[in-house]
Amino acid sequence: MSTEALARQAAQRLARLAEERVDHRFKGLPPDADGLTVAELAAQRRNLFRDGDGFTTPVLALSAERLAHNLALMETYTARHGLAFAPHGKTSMAPQLFHRQIEHGAWGITLAVPHQVRVARAFGVRRVFLANELVDAPALRWIAAELAADPEFRFVCYVDSVRGVELMDTALRGAARPVDVVVELGAGEGARTGVRTEAEAEEVAAAVAAVPALRLVGVAGYEGEVPQADPERVRAYLRRLVALAAGLDRAGRFGAVDEIVVSAGGSAWFDAVAEVFAGIPALSKPVLKLLRSGAYVSHDDGHYRRLTPFGRVPEEGALEPAFRLWARVVSRPAAGQAFANAGKRDAAYDLDLPTAQVVRRDGEERPAAGITVTGLSDQHTWLRTDPEADVEVGDWIGFGLSHPCTSFDKWQLIPVAEADGTVVDYIRTFF
């Protein structure tokens, strides 16, 4: 199939998301919308909070305005700092958002496992950075076939061992195009994957050079795994990463590549990445300074609100939490206790519990004063209510969530709502 035909096929798949029929698979959506297409339901511009419009709780919503703000802010930030951007798609696994990110200047999309790459390719993503080691032979053969079928497909993945190089070479033998790889530098003893020393990195680079199925194009790492991370430790690790790229370049390990990839950047330290990467010395080829932060797209009200680099550099702007989980109070069994009908099946809880933010009653919204989330059951939120808390059965409670990656994955079809609750779109996820 030609490159043009592949692009048409991907565009058709993206368009068909709007043609999917609404039914029982999708939590929180109006029961009377069964049988409508997603596009038809969106065109009705129903309101989350109007009983006649039929949304049921719990229901997760994305803010249309805040989503747009976050996409624009990171586009501006990366351009200002001379960074290419491949946001981590595992956060949302939403092809509609992948394309909005690319429309906002992203070089491509970062992913973590073969299934995620298949989703991205099905919806036409042309550049994929796999921030992981890849040793599954079937996945490698599929990647080789994708590279052979589409000359415009760019794929880069990690490698951190000679054994990994051997497995990749065996699986890829006879491939039409070599697979581009970057040596992953681990963030220190006890950190996650990646070579621990520069000597090990050189061994891996030499192994790559010895096989025709792979091509070394750069180095990469993840500063979020630096033990006892603080600004100086993170910057020291990033300087090691830059020095590794320079050393491999001096040794001639990047051969005939057009550019050298130097990549890092989670969602907690991208200011340090921007600072250190600004000092990358001149190498033998142009350098692709590739940032991979992904949580920005929705941001959050917990973990990333505390860690965001924009808190350290407020003059650069501020991300806005775009998620809100809406539930109804279903029980008020005691003066100091209430329960809402959302739980572990609906809300992220791996880093922090949700936080009660607002209460809605009779169309009026007010702060959730005196209401604290103390725990989650599978389908209930445990609420402690102080004497000043004004809450009763039937009230809507809007919760802020912590950790986007484990918020998106609980919802297959997510309403995108304007500030007044009018739903203007729906985001499909593929976990």
GROMACS .gro file of C-alpha atoms in nm:
model
  431
    1MET     CA    1   0.000   0.000   0.000
    2SER     CA    2   0.135   0.346  -0.089
    3THR     CA    3   0.213   0.615   0.166
    4GLU     CA    4  -0.087   0.815   0.040
    5ALA     CA    5  -0.318   0.516   0.073
    6LEU     CA    6  -0.195   0.451   0.428
    7ALA     CA    7  -0.264   0.814   0.517
    8ARG     CA    8  -0.617   0.795   0.372
    9GLN     CA    9  -0.685   0.474   0.564
   10ALA     CA   10  -0.569   0.632   0.892
   11ALA     CA   11  -0.779   0.944   0.831
   12GLN     CA   12  -1.083   0.726   0.767
   13ARG     CA   13  -1.028   0.538   1.093
   14LEU     CA   14  -1.004   0.866   1.282
   15ALA     CA   15  -1.324   0.990   1.118
   16ARG     CA   16  -1.497   0.662   1.200
   17LEU     CA   17  -1.452   0.728   1.571
   18ALA     CA   18  -1.732   0.981   1.532
   19GLU     CA   19  -1.945   0.715   1.362
   20GLU     CA   20  -1.920   0.467   1.651
   21ARG     CA   21  -2.256   0.386   1.806
   22VAL     CA   22  -2.317   0.482   2.166
   23ASP     CA   23  -2.430   0.194   2.385
   24HIS     CA   24  -2.382   0.015   2.718
   25ARG     CA   25  -2.003  -0.003   2.679
   26PHE     CA   26  -1.958   0.362   2.770
   27LYS     CA   27  -2.001   0.467   3.132
   28GLY     CA   28  -2.195   0.774   3.228
   29LEU     CA   29  -2.351   0.845   2.890
   30PRO     CA   30  -2.728   0.902   2.852
   31PRO     CA   31  -2.920   0.573   2.824
   32ASP     CA   32  -3.152   0.731   2.570
   33ALA     CA   33  -2.852   0.797   2.343
   34ASP     CA   34  -2.815   0.427   2.265
   35GLY     CA   35  -2.788   0.384   1.891
   36LEU     CA   36  -2.679   0.740   1.816
   37THR     CA   37  -2.338   0.791   1.668
   38VAL     CA   38  -2.083   0.980   1.874
   39ALA     CA   39  -2.109   1.266   1.623
   40GLU     CA   40  -2.487   1.277   1.653
   41LEU     CA   41  -2.469   1.283   2.032
   42ALA     CA   42  -2.204   1.557   2.028
   43ALA     CA   43  -2.415   1.765   1.790
   44GLN     CA   44  -2.699   1.763   2.045
   45ARG     CA   45  -2.475   1.957   2.287
   46ARG     CA   46  -2.631   1.797   2.591
   47ASN     CA   47  -2.546   1.929   2.934
   48LEU     CA   48  -2.383   1.713   3.200
   49PHE     CA   49  -2.599   1.850   3.478
   50ARG     CA   50  -2.943   1.885   3.322
   51ASP     CA   51  -3.152   1.582   3.425
   52GLY     CA   52  -3.338   1.582   3.097
   53ASP     CA   53  -3.013   1.543   2.905
   54GLY     CA   54  -2.956   1.205   3.062
   55PHE     CA   55  -2.597   1.178   3.182
   56THR     CA   56  -2.561   0.932   3.469
   57THR     CA   57  -2.303   0.927   3.744
   58PRO     CA   58  -2.023   0.863   3.786
   59VAL     CA   59  -1.907   1.046   3.477
   60LEU     CA   60  -1.558   1.173   3.396
   61ALA     CA   61  -1.534   1.494   3.194
   62LEU     CA   62  -1.253   1.687   3.032
   63SER     CA   63  -1.266   2.065   3.025
   64ALA     CA   64  -1.269   2.188   2.665
   65GLU     CA   65  -1.112   2.519   2.761
   66ARG     CA   66  -0.839   2.376   2.982
   67LEU     CA   67  -0.749   2.105   2.735
   68ALA     CA   68  -0.699   2.370   2.465
   69HIS     CA   69  -0.495   2.584   2.706
   70ASN     CA   70  -0.258   2.299   2.797
   71LEU     CA   71  -0.201   2.200   2.435
   72ALA     CA   72  -0.116   2.558   2.340
   73LEU     CA   73   0.105   2.618   2.644
   74MET     CA   74   0.336   2.323   2.579
   75GLU     CA   75   0.357   2.410   2.211
   76THR     CA   76   0.478   2.757   2.310
   77TYR     CA   77   0.712   2.626   2.580
   78THR     CA   78   0.890   2.371   2.361
   79ALA     CA   79   0.927   2.618   2.074
   80ARG     CA   80   1.068   2.882   2.308
   81HIS     CA   81   1.334   2.639   2.433
   82GLY     CA   82   1.426   2.488   2.098
   83LEU     CA   83   1.295   2.144   2.188
   84ALA     CA   84   1.129   1.889   1.964
   85PHE     CA   85   0.832   1.731   2.141
   86ALA     CA   86   0.707   1.372   2.143
   87PRO     CA   87   0.450   1.367   2.425
   88HIS     CA   88   0.401   1.031   2.591
   89GLY     CA   89   0.086   0.879   2.445
   90LYS     CA   90   0.047   0.620   2.721
   91THR     CA   91  -0.108   0.899   2.928
   92SER     CA   92  -0.426   0.919   2.724
   93MET     CA   93  -0.409   0.645   2.457
   94ALA     CA   94  -0.648   0.869   2.266
   95PRO     CA   95  -0.575   0.906   1.894
   96GLN     CA   96  -0.785   1.223   1.879
   97LEU     CA   97  -0.553   1.378   2.135
   98PHE     CA   98  -0.245   1.242   1.956
   99HIS     CA   99  -0.350   1.434   1.647
  100ARG     CA  100  -0.428   1.749   1.842
  101GLN     CA  101  -0.082   1.727   1.998
  102ILE     CA  102   0.076   1.688   1.655
  103GLU     CA  103  -0.131   1.981   1.525
  104HIS     CA  104   0.019   2.179   1.814
  105GLY     CA  105   0.371   2.116   1.692
  106ALA     CA  106   0.461   1.773   1.831
  107TRP     CA  107   0.736   1.593   1.636
  108GLY     CA  108   0.563   1.262   1.705
  109ILE     CA  109   0.425   1.050   1.988
  110THR     CA  110   0.615   0.856   2.255
  111LEU     CA  111   0.479   0.514   2.351
  112ALA     CA  112   0.582   0.231   2.580
  113VAL     CA  113   0.470  -0.110   2.449
  114PRO     CA  114   0.391  -0.266   2.109
  115HIS     CA  115   0.012  -0.252   2.149
  116GLN     CA  116   0.031   0.125   2.191
  117VAL     CA  117   0.241   0.156   1.875
  118ARG     CA  118  -0.021  -0.043   1.686
  119VAL     CA  119  -0.291   0.199   1.802
  120ALA     CA  120  -0.087   0.500   1.697
  121ARG     CA  121  -0.007   0.351   1.357
  122ALA     CA  122  -0.369   0.254   1.297
  123PHE     CA  123  -0.455   0.621   1.331
  124GLY     CA  124  -0.175   0.751   1.115
  125VAL     CA  125   0.097   0.862   1.356
  126ARG     CA  126   0.410   0.890   1.142
  127ARG     CA  127   0.677   0.929   1.410
  128VAL     CA  128   0.693   0.703   1.714
  129PHE     CA  129   0.950   0.703   1.992
  130LEU     CA  130   0.925   0.382   2.196
  131ALA     CA  131   1.064   0.466   2.539
  132ASN     CA  132   1.129   0.104   2.624
  133GLU     CA  133   1.334  -0.199   2.527
  134LEU     CA  134   1.173  -0.409   2.254
  135VAL     CA  135   1.260  -0.779   2.239
  136ASP     CA  136   0.931  -0.947   2.135
  137ALA     CA  137   1.006  -1.109   1.800
  138PRO     CA  138   0.647  -1.080   1.668
  139ALA     CA  139   0.639  -0.710   1.756
  140LEU     CA  140   0.976  -0.651   1.592
  141ARG     CA  141   0.865  -0.827   1.274
  142TRP     CA  142   0.550  -0.612   1.270
  143ILE     CA  143   0.760  -0.296   1.312
  144ALA     CA  144   0.981  -0.410   1.023
  145ALA     CA  145   0.674  -0.460   0.805
  146GLU     CA  146   0.544  -0.112   0.895
  147LEU     CA  147   0.880   0.041   0.806
  148ALA     CA  148   0.886  -0.145   0.476
  149ALA     CA  149   0.531  -0.041   0.386
  150ASP     CA  150   0.565   0.328   0.472
  151PRO     CA  151   0.887   0.511   0.381
  152GLU     CA  152   0.770   0.809   0.589
  153PHE     CA  153   0.733   0.607   0.910
  154ARG     CA  154   1.003   0.696   1.164
  155PHE     CA  155   1.045   0.460   1.458
  156VAL     CA  156   1.302   0.484   1.737
  157CYS     CA  157   1.332   0.262   2.044
  158TYR     CA  158   1.559   0.202   2.342
  159VAL     CA  159   1.829  -0.061   2.374
  160ASP     CA  160   2.033  -0.117   2.691
  161SER     CA  161   2.208  -0.453   2.659
  162VAL     CA  162   2.413  -0.659   2.420
  163ARG     CA  163   2.166  -0.942   2.471
  164GLY     CA  164   1.883  -0.711   2.364
  165VAL     CA  165   2.077  -0.620   2.049
  166GLU     CA  166   2.121  -0.989   1.969
  167LEU     CA  167   1.750  -1.064   2.014
  168MET     CA  168   1.650  -0.768   1.798
  169ASP     CA  169   1.896  -0.863   1.525
  170THR     CA  170   1.767  -1.221   1.516
  171ALA     CA  171   1.405  -1.111   1.490
  172LEU     CA  172   1.480  -0.846   1.226
  173ARG     CA  173   1.710  -1.045   1.002
  174GLY     CA  174   1.627  -0.968   0.640
  175ALA     CA  175   1.428  -0.653   0.720
  176ALA     CA  176   1.410  -0.397   0.443
  177ARG     CA  177   1.500  -0.104   0.671
  178PRO     CA  178   1.708  -0.104   0.989
  179VAL     CA  179   1.536  -0.015   1.314
  180ASP     CA  180   1.667   0.304   1.474
  181VAL     CA  181   1.775   0.266   1.836
  182VAL     CA  182   1.905   0.489   2.113
  183VAL     CA  183   2.120   0.370   2.402
  184GLU     CA  184   1.928   0.419   2.723
  185LEU     CA  185   2.133   0.555   3.011
  186GLY     CA  186   1.994   0.449   3.347
  187ALA     CA  187   1.931   0.720   3.604
  188GLY     CA  188   2.150   0.560   3.869
  189GLU     CA  189   2.186   0.252   4.086
  190GLY     CA  190   1.847   0.119   4.185
  191ALA     CA  191   1.673   0.313   3.909
  192ARG     CA  192   1.473   0.150   3.634
  193THR     CA  193   1.609   0.030   3.298
  194GLY     CA  194   1.916   0.156   3.113
  195VAL     CA  195   2.291   0.091   3.113
  196ARG     CA  196   2.454   0.191   3.440
  197THR     CA  197   2.793   0.302   3.309
  198GLU     CA  198   2.940   0.473   3.006
  199ALA     CA  199   3.153   0.163   2.944
  200GLU     CA  200   2.836  -0.048   2.919
  201ALA     CA  201   2.689   0.211   2.681
  202GLU     CA  202   2.993   0.176   2.455
  203GLU     CA  203   2.957  -0.204   2.456
  204VAL     CA  204   2.593  -0.173   2.350
  205ALA     CA  205   2.682   0.084   2.082
  206ALA     CA  206   2.950  -0.149   1.947
  207ALA     CA  207   2.703  -0.437   1.937
  208VAL     CA  208   2.456  -0.223   1.741
  209ALA     CA  209   2.727  -0.127   1.493
  210ALA     CA  210   2.802  -0.494   1.432
  211VAL     CA  211   2.453  -0.587   1.309
  212PRO     CA  212   2.278  -0.469   0.991
  213ALA     CA  213   1.926  -0.477   1.137
  214LEU     CA  214   1.982  -0.184   1.375
  215ARG     CA  215   2.108   0.172   1.343
  216LEU     CA  216   2.229   0.376   1.641
  217VAL     CA  217   2.084   0.727   1.623
  218GLY     CA  218   2.136   0.868   1.971
  219VAL     CA  219   2.092   0.838   2.345
  220ALA     CA  220   1.798   0.871   2.581
  221GLY     CA  221   1.691   0.841   2.943
  222TYR     CA  222   1.432   0.930   3.199
  223GLU     CA  223   1.533   1.177   3.466
  224GLY     CA  224   1.220   1.101   3.667
  225GLU     CA  225   1.395   0.785   3.791
  226VAL     CA  226   1.692   0.968   3.946
  227PRO     CA  227   1.718   0.838   4.305
  228GLN     CA  228   1.635   1.105   4.564
  229ALA     CA  229   1.571   1.346   4.281
  230ASP     CA  230   1.638   1.712   4.336
  231PRO     CA  231   1.734   1.984   4.084
  232GLU     CA  232   2.108   1.926   4.107
  233ARG     CA  233   2.090   1.545   4.094
  234VAL     CA  234   1.857   1.565   3.794
  235ARG     CA  235   2.081   1.814   3.613
  236ALA     CA  236   2.387   1.599   3.688
  237TYR     CA  237   2.217   1.298   3.530
  238LEU     CA  238   2.113   1.499   3.225
  239ARG     CA  239   2.470   1.627   3.185
  240ARG     CA  240   2.587   1.264   3.187
  241LEU     CA  241   2.337   1.190   2.912
  242VAL     CA  242   2.465   1.478   2.702
  243ALA     CA  243   2.826   1.376   2.764
  244LEU     CA  244   2.741   1.020   2.657
  245ALA     CA  245   2.601   1.148   2.328
  246ALA     CA  246   2.916   1.354   2.270
  247GLY     CA  247   3.143   1.061   2.356
  248LEU     CA  248   2.965   0.819   2.123
  249ASP     CA  249   2.975   1.083   1.852
  250ARG     CA  250   3.352   1.127   1.890
  251ALA     CA  251   3.386   0.751   1.862
  252GLY     CA  252   3.199   0.759   1.530
  253ARG     CA  253   2.912   0.547   1.659
  254PHE     CA  254   2.637   0.743   1.481
  255GLY     CA  255   2.761   0.663   1.134
  256ALA     CA  256   2.566   0.818   0.847
  257VAL     CA  257   2.258   0.937   1.038
  258ASP     CA  258   2.108   1.274   0.943
  259GLU     CA  259   2.061   1.382   1.303
  260ILE     CA  260   2.158   1.267   1.652
  261VAL     CA  261   1.873   1.210   1.895
  262VAL     CA  262   1.916   1.319   2.258
  263SER     CA  263   1.595   1.254   2.449
  264ALA     CA  264   1.464   1.286   2.804
  265GLY     CA  265   1.184   1.455   2.985
  266GLY     CA  266   0.897   1.336   3.197
  267SER     CA  267   0.639   1.572   3.338
  268ALA     CA  268   0.821   1.668   3.658
  269TRP     CA  269   1.160   1.798   3.540
  270PHE     CA  270   1.123   1.928   3.186
  271ASP     CA  271   1.260   2.266   3.298
  272ALA     CA  272   1.589   2.094   3.385
  273VAL     CA  273   1.583   1.915   3.049
  274ALA     CA  274   1.535   2.247   2.868
  275GLU     CA  275   1.822   2.405   3.065
  276VAL     CA  276   2.074   2.124   3.016
  277PHE     CA  277   1.981   2.052   2.655
  278ALA     CA  278   2.034   2.421   2.574
  279GLY     CA  279   2.402   2.354   2.645
  280ILE     CA  280   2.444   2.051   2.418
  281PRO     CA  281   2.773   2.110   2.233
  282ALA     CA  282   2.805   2.102   1.857
  283LEU     CA  283   2.815   1.742   1.739
  284SER     CA  284   2.900   1.596   1.401
  285LYS     CA  285   2.532   1.611   1.297
  286PRO     CA  286   2.236   1.830   1.396
  287VAL     CA  287   2.084   1.729   1.731
  288LEU     CA  288   1.716   1.644   1.778
  289LYS     CA  289   1.653   1.753   2.138
  290LEU     CA  290   1.346   1.544   2.208
  291LEU     CA  291   1.124   1.608   2.512
  292ARG     CA  292   0.867   1.340   2.603
  293SER     CA  293   0.641   1.485   2.875
  294GLY     CA  294   0.288   1.348   2.849
  295ALA     CA  295   0.080   1.429   3.158
  296TYR     CA  296   0.049   1.795   3.059
  297VAL     CA  297  -0.242   1.726   2.824
  298SER     CA  298  -0.488   1.695   3.111
  299HIS     CA  299  -0.254   1.787   3.399
  300ASP     CA  300  -0.411   1.699   3.739
  301ASP     CA  301  -0.515   1.818   4.083
  302GLY     CA  302  -0.259   1.618   4.279
  303HIS     CA  303   0.072   1.460   4.188
  304TYR     CA  304   0.158   1.676   3.886
  305ARG     CA  305   0.009   1.990   4.035
  306ARG     CA  306   0.273   1.952   4.308
  307LEU     CA  307   0.559   1.854   4.077
  308THR     CA  308   0.503   2.059   3.764
  309PRO     CA  309   0.806   2.263   3.658
  310PHE     CA  310   0.574   2.555   3.595
  311GLY     CA  311   0.558   2.588   3.972
  312ARG     CA  312   0.932   2.660   3.968
  313VAL     CA  313   0.919   2.889   3.664
  314PRO     CA  314   0.582   3.067   3.691
  315GLU     CA  315   0.685   3.324   3.432
  316GLU     CA  316   0.657   3.045   3.171
  317GLY     CA  317   0.284   3.001   3.235
  318ALA     CA  318   0.077   2.740   3.418
  319LEU     CA  319  -0.095   2.417   3.323
  320GLU     CA  320  -0.458   2.375   3.424
  321PRO     CA  321  -0.621   2.054   3.554
  322ALA     CA  322  -0.864   1.947   3.285
  323PHE     CA  323  -1.023   1.642   3.451
  324ARG     CA  324  -1.319   1.642   3.683
  325LEU     CA  325  -1.501   1.331   3.801
  326TRP     CA  326  -1.867   1.390   3.882
  327ALA     CA  327  -2.057   1.166   4.121
  328ARG     CA  328  -2.380   1.189   4.321
  329VAL     CA  329  -2.419   1.159   4.696
  330VAL     CA  330  -2.612   0.836   4.745
  331SER     CA  331  -2.602   0.799   5.124
  332ARG     CA  332  -2.573   1.025   5.429
  333PRO     CA  333  -2.588   0.764   5.706
  334ALA     CA  334  -2.442   0.979   5.984
  335ALA     CA  335  -2.376   1.344   6.060
  336GLY     CA  336  -2.006   1.313   5.983
  337GLN     CA  337  -2.024   1.077   5.690
  338ALA     CA  338  -2.151   1.057   5.332
  339PHE     CA  339  -2.096   0.835   5.031
  340ALA     CA  340  -2.079   0.917   4.662
  341ASN     CA  341  -2.126   0.665   4.381
  342ALA     CA  342  -1.776   0.667   4.231
  343GLY     CA  343  -1.493   0.439   4.335
  344LYS     CA  344  -1.176   0.259   4.232
  345ARG     CA  345  -1.334   0.157   3.902
  346ASP     CA  346  -1.378   0.523   3.812
  347ALA     CA  347  -1.107   0.732   3.981
  348ALA     CA  348  -0.728   0.721   3.989
  349TYR     CA  349  -0.605   0.631   4.337
  350ASP     CA  350  -0.252   0.495   4.288
  351LEU     CA  351  -0.080   0.822   4.389
  352ASP     CA  352  -0.345   1.020   4.580
  353LEU     CA  353  -0.711   0.994   4.663
  354PRO     CA  354  -0.950   1.220   4.473
  355THR     CA  355  -1.028   1.558   4.629
  356ALA     CA  356  -1.378   1.697   4.668
  357GLN     CA  357  -1.378   2.035   4.494
  358VAL     CA  358  -1.733   2.154   4.432
  359VAL     CA  359  -2.091   2.066   4.519
  360ARG     CA  360  -2.384   2.126   4.281
  361ARG     CA  361  -2.746   2.144   4.390
  362ASP     CA  362  -3.041   2.285   4.196
  363GLY     CA  363  -2.808   2.424   3.932
  364GLU     CA  364  -2.593   2.617   4.180
  365GLU     CA  365  -2.226   2.533   4.234
  366ARG     CA  366  -2.022   2.608   4.545
  367PRO     CA  367  -1.692   2.497   4.701
  368ALA     CA  368  -1.698   2.158   4.874
  369ALA     CA  369  -1.617   2.311   5.213
  370GLY     CA  370  -1.580   2.060   5.496
  371ILE     CA  371  -1.589   1.753   5.269
  372THR     CA  372  -1.285   1.521   5.268
  373VAL     CA  373  -1.231   1.197   5.077
  374THR     CA  374  -1.105   0.935   5.322
  375GLY     CA  375  -1.116   0.622   5.106
  376LEU     CA  376  -1.247   0.442   4.802
  377SER     CA  377  -1.436   0.116   4.764
  378ASP     CA  378  -1.491  -0.036   4.423
  379GLN     CA  379  -1.795   0.184   4.359
  380HIS     CA  380  -1.814   0.423   4.655
  381THR     CA  381  -1.623   0.727   4.769
  382TRP     CA  382  -1.600   0.759   5.147
  383LEU     CA  383  -1.654   1.117   5.257
  384ARG     CA  384  -1.592   1.274   5.596
  385THR     CA  385  -1.821   1.570   5.646
  386ASP     CA  386  -1.738   1.841   5.899
  387PRO     CA  387  -2.016   2.031   6.080
  388GLU     CA  388  -2.005   2.316   5.826
  389ALA     CA  389  -2.045   2.080   5.528
  390ASP     CA  390  -2.371   2.139   5.343
  391VAL     CA  391  -2.425   1.812   5.161
  392GLU     CA  392  -2.725   1.588   5.115
  393VAL     CA  393  -2.834   1.286   4.914
  394GLY     CA  394  -2.869   1.374   4.547
  395ASP     CA  395  -2.602   1.644   4.540
  396TRP     CA  396  -2.344   1.638   4.262
  397ILE     CA  397  -1.984   1.642   4.379
  398GLY     CA  398  -1.700   1.730   4.144
  399PHE     CA  399  -1.372   1.559   4.231
  400GLY     CA  400  -1.021   1.651   4.127
  401LEU     CA  401  -0.799   1.357   4.035
  402SER     CA  402  -0.430   1.278   4.072
  403HIS     CA  403  -0.228   1.103   3.798
  404PRO     CA  404  -0.366   1.135   3.444
  405CYS     CA  405  -0.227   0.798   3.330
  406THR     CA  406  -0.456   0.607   3.565
  407SER     CA  407  -0.752   0.837   3.507
  408PHE     CA  408  -0.780   0.802   3.130
  409ASP     CA  409  -0.748   0.424   3.143
  410LYS     CA  410  -1.076   0.372   3.332
  411TRP     CA  411  -1.290   0.544   3.067
  412GLN     CA  412  -1.342   0.440   2.704
  413LEU     CA  413  -1.541   0.746   2.593
  414ILE     CA  414  -1.490   1.073   2.779
  415PRO     CA  415  -1.715   1.378   2.737
  416VAL     CA  416  -1.541   1.707   2.664
  417ALA     CA  417  -1.745   1.978   2.834
  418GLU     CA  418  -1.742   2.355   2.825
  419ALA     CA  419  -1.742   2.550   3.150
  420ASP     CA  420  -2.123   2.545   3.181
  421GLY     CA  421  -2.136   2.166   3.135
  422THR     CA  422  -2.228   2.164   2.766
  423VAL     CA  423  -2.067   1.858   2.606
  424VAL     CA  424  -1.911   1.942   2.271
  425ASP     CA  425  -1.704   1.633   2.193
  426TYR     CA  426  -1.611   1.283   2.312
  427ILE     CA  427  -1.260   1.137   2.343
  428ARG     CA  428  -1.216   0.766   2.266
  429THR     CA  429  -0.939   0.578   2.446
  430PHE     CA  430  -0.767   0.251   2.354
  431PHE     CA  431  -0.612   0.080   2.657
   0.00000   0.00000   0.00000
